[in-house]
Amino acid sequence: MDETKVKSLNGTVAFLIVLLVLAVQDAMAAPWQGIEPLRSRRADVERILGKPLGAASDAATELRFRIVGGRVTVTFVTPRFIETKRLDPNLAGTVLQVVVDYDNAADTPQSLGIQNDANFAREERGPIAIYRNQREGIVYSFLNGRLRRAYYSPSAEQLSRAQRR
């Protein structure tokens, strides 16, 4: 093979690797503190956040935690959710959603870099501004310009891929 063909082939391979990396990144939900929807399990959550508030049974579908500056609620995939969404049964017990409630966060859309980010759709309702990124499964809710709540859920693509064929 001559040198021109080798360079062309190397360029094509490099391009395909970049596309593959981008495709994998798009399919993943955004994790919060190492907790990732549809991957992390209850043991992972408790290892990261400690013991949940209240008396949570082993069958609990929701756990609540106190964190510095707020609270976290973690919900888990249930058999009913699997049935309704026609998901792979192996996802039972994985994290479905992480909701972080902030007491007095100083974060703003500007400080998070999402105000002009085209990946986030913005919706305003009086003093509430909501920024949604469906691709990554993130929703930020701001009250009077300050971060009040963040939701970390599976991306639409991740849910689609988790469905049984």
CSV table of C-alpha atoms in Angstrom, one decimal:
chain,number,residue,atom,x,y,z
A,1,MET,CA,0.0,0.0,0.0
A,2,ASP,CA,1.4,3.4,-0.8
A,3,GLU,CA,1.8,6.2,1.8
A,4,THR,CA,-1.2,8.2,0.6
A,5,LYS,CA,-3.6,5.3,1.0
A,6,VAL,CA,-2.2,4.5,4.5
A,7,LYS,CA,-2.7,8.1,5.6
A,8,SER,CA,-6.2,8.1,4.2
A,9,LEU,CA,-7.0,4.8,6.0
A,10,ASN,CA,-5.5,6.1,9.3
A,11,GLY,CA,-7.7,9.3,9.0
A,12,THR,CA,-10.8,7.2,8.4
A,13,VAL,CA,-10.1,4.9,11.4
A,14,ALA,CA,-9.5,7.9,13.6
A,15,PHE,CA,-12.8,9.5,12.4
A,16,LEU,CA,-14.7,6.3,13.2
A,17,ILE,CA,-13.2,6.1,16.7
A,18,VAL,CA,-14.3,9.6,17.4
A,19,LEU,CA,-17.8,8.9,16.1
A,20,LEU,CA,-18.0,5.8,18.3
A,21,VAL,CA,-16.9,7.7,21.4
A,22,LEU,CA,-19.5,10.4,20.8
A,23,ALA,CA,-22.2,7.8,20.2
A,24,VAL,CA,-21.4,6.1,23.5
A,25,GLN,CA,-21.4,9.5,25.4
A,26,ASP,CA,-24.8,10.4,23.9
A,27,ALA,CA,-26.4,7.2,25.1
A,28,MET,CA,-25.4,7.6,28.8
A,29,ALA,CA,-27.5,9.5,31.4
A,30,ALA,CA,-25.7,12.1,33.3
A,31,PRO,CA,-24.5,10.8,36.7
A,32,TRP,CA,-24.7,12.7,39.9
A,33,GLN,CA,-21.9,12.1,42.5
A,34,GLY,CA,-21.2,8.7,40.8
A,35,ILE,CA,-24.8,7.6,40.8
A,36,GLU,CA,-25.9,6.8,37.3
A,37,PRO,CA,-29.5,6.1,36.2
A,38,LEU,CA,-30.1,2.5,34.9
A,39,ARG,CA,-26.6,1.4,36.1
A,40,SER,CA,-26.2,2.1,39.8
A,41,ARG,CA,-28.0,0.0,42.4
A,42,ARG,CA,-29.1,0.5,46.0
A,43,ALA,CA,-25.8,-0.7,47.4
A,44,ASP,CA,-24.0,1.8,45.2
A,45,VAL,CA,-26.3,4.6,46.4
A,46,GLU,CA,-25.9,3.7,50.1
A,47,ARG,CA,-22.1,3.4,49.7
A,48,ILE,CA,-21.9,6.9,48.2
A,49,LEU,CA,-24.6,8.7,50.3
A,50,GLY,CA,-24.6,6.7,53.5
A,51,LYS,CA,-27.6,5.5,55.4
A,52,PRO,CA,-31.0,6.8,54.2
A,53,LEU,CA,-33.3,8.9,56.3
A,54,GLY,CA,-36.1,7.0,58.1
A,55,ALA,CA,-36.6,3.3,58.2
A,56,ALA,CA,-36.3,2.2,54.6
A,57,SER,CA,-37.2,-1.4,53.9
A,58,ASP,CA,-35.2,-3.6,51.5
A,59,ALA,CA,-38.2,-3.4,49.1
A,60,ALA,CA,-38.3,0.5,49.2
A,61,THR,CA,-38.6,2.0,45.8
A,62,GLU,CA,-37.4,5.4,47.0
A,63,LEU,CA,-34.7,6.5,49.4
A,64,ARG,CA,-34.1,9.9,51.0
A,65,PHE,CA,-30.8,11.3,52.1
A,66,ARG,CA,-29.6,14.5,53.8
A,67,ILE,CA,-26.6,16.1,52.2
A,68,VAL,CA,-24.7,19.3,52.9
A,69,GLY,CA,-26.9,22.0,51.5
A,70,GLY,CA,-30.0,20.0,50.8
A,71,ARG,CA,-31.7,16.6,50.3
A,72,VAL,CA,-31.5,13.8,47.8
A,73,THR,CA,-34.3,11.5,46.7
A,74,VAL,CA,-33.3,8.4,44.8
A,75,THR,CA,-36.0,6.3,43.1
A,76,PHE,CA,-35.4,2.8,41.7
A,77,VAL,CA,-36.7,0.9,38.7
A,78,THR,CA,-39.6,-1.3,39.7
A,79,PRO,CA,-41.1,-4.4,38.1
A,80,ARG,CA,-44.1,-2.4,37.2
A,81,PHE,CA,-42.0,0.3,35.5
A,82,ILE,CA,-40.2,-2.4,33.6
A,83,GLU,CA,-43.5,-3.9,32.4
A,84,THR,CA,-45.0,-0.5,31.5
A,85,LYS,CA,-41.9,0.6,29.5
A,86,ARG,CA,-41.1,-2.9,28.3
A,87,LEU,CA,-37.5,-2.7,29.6
A,88,ASP,CA,-35.0,-5.4,30.2
A,89,PRO,CA,-35.9,-7.2,33.5
A,90,ASN,CA,-32.3,-7.0,34.6
A,91,LEU,CA,-32.8,-3.3,35.2
A,92,ALA,CA,-35.0,-3.9,38.2
A,93,GLY,CA,-33.5,-2.3,41.2
A,94,THR,CA,-31.3,0.1,39.3
A,95,VAL,CA,-31.6,3.9,39.9
A,96,LEU,CA,-34.4,5.4,37.9
A,97,GLN,CA,-34.0,9.0,39.0
A,98,VAL,CA,-31.9,11.2,41.4
A,99,VAL,CA,-33.6,14.4,42.6
A,100,VAL,CA,-31.4,16.9,44.4
A,101,ASP,CA,-33.2,19.7,46.4
A,102,TYR,CA,-30.9,22.6,47.3
A,103,ASP,CA,-31.6,24.7,50.4
A,104,ASN,CA,-29.6,27.8,49.4
A,105,ALA,CA,-27.5,27.1,46.3
A,106,ALA,CA,-25.6,30.0,44.8
A,107,ASP,CA,-25.6,28.3,41.4
A,108,THR,CA,-27.3,30.2,38.5
A,109,PRO,CA,-27.8,29.2,34.9
A,110,GLN,CA,-24.8,31.4,34.1
A,111,SER,CA,-22.5,29.8,36.6
A,112,LEU,CA,-23.5,26.3,35.4
A,113,GLY,CA,-22.9,27.4,31.8
A,114,ILE,CA,-26.3,26.4,30.6
A,115,GLN,CA,-28.0,29.8,29.9
A,116,ASN,CA,-26.8,29.8,26.3
A,117,ASP,CA,-26.2,26.1,25.8
A,118,ALA,CA,-28.3,24.9,22.8
A,119,ASN,CA,-28.6,21.4,24.5
A,120,PHE,CA,-30.9,22.9,27.1
A,121,ALA,CA,-34.4,23.9,26.4
A,122,ARG,CA,-35.6,26.8,28.6
A,123,GLU,CA,-39.0,27.3,30.0
A,124,GLU,CA,-40.1,30.2,32.2
A,125,ARG,CA,-43.0,30.2,34.7
A,126,GLY,CA,-43.0,33.4,36.7
A,127,PRO,CA,-40.0,33.3,39.0
A,128,ILE,CA,-39.2,29.7,38.0
A,129,ALA,CA,-36.9,28.9,35.1
A,130,ILE,CA,-36.5,25.3,34.0
A,131,TYR,CA,-33.7,24.0,31.8
A,132,ARG,CA,-34.1,20.6,30.2
A,133,ASN,CA,-31.5,18.5,28.4
A,134,GLN,CA,-33.3,15.4,27.1
A,135,ARG,CA,-30.2,14.1,25.5
A,136,GLU,CA,-28.5,13.7,28.9
A,137,GLY,CA,-31.5,13.3,31.1
A,138,ILE,CA,-30.8,16.4,33.2
A,139,VAL,CA,-33.4,19.0,34.3
A,140,TYR,CA,-32.4,22.1,36.4
A,141,SER,CA,-35.1,24.2,38.2
A,142,PHE,CA,-34.2,27.7,39.3
A,143,LEU,CA,-36.3,29.9,41.6
A,144,ASN,CA,-35.6,33.6,41.4
A,145,GLY,CA,-32.4,32.8,39.4
A,146,ARG,CA,-30.9,30.4,42.0
A,147,LEU,CA,-30.7,26.6,41.6
A,148,ARG,CA,-33.5,25.0,43.6
A,149,ARG,CA,-33.7,21.4,42.2
A,150,ALA,CA,-31.8,19.1,39.8
A,151,TYR,CA,-33.2,15.9,38.3
A,152,TYR,CA,-30.9,13.2,36.9
A,153,SER,CA,-32.8,10.6,34.8
A,154,PRO,CA,-32.1,8.2,32.0
A,155,SER,CA,-31.6,9.9,28.6
A,156,ALA,CA,-34.4,9.3,26.1
A,157,GLU,CA,-31.9,7.3,24.0
A,158,GLN,CA,-30.8,5.2,27.0
A,159,LEU,CA,-34.5,4.3,27.8
A,160,SER,CA,-35.1,3.4,24.2
A,161,ARG,CA,-32.1,1.1,24.1
A,162,ALA,CA,-33.1,-0.5,27.4
A,163,GLN,CA,-36.4,-1.7,25.8
A,164,ARG,CA,-36.9,-5.3,25.0
A,165,ARG,CA,-36.9,-6.0,21.3
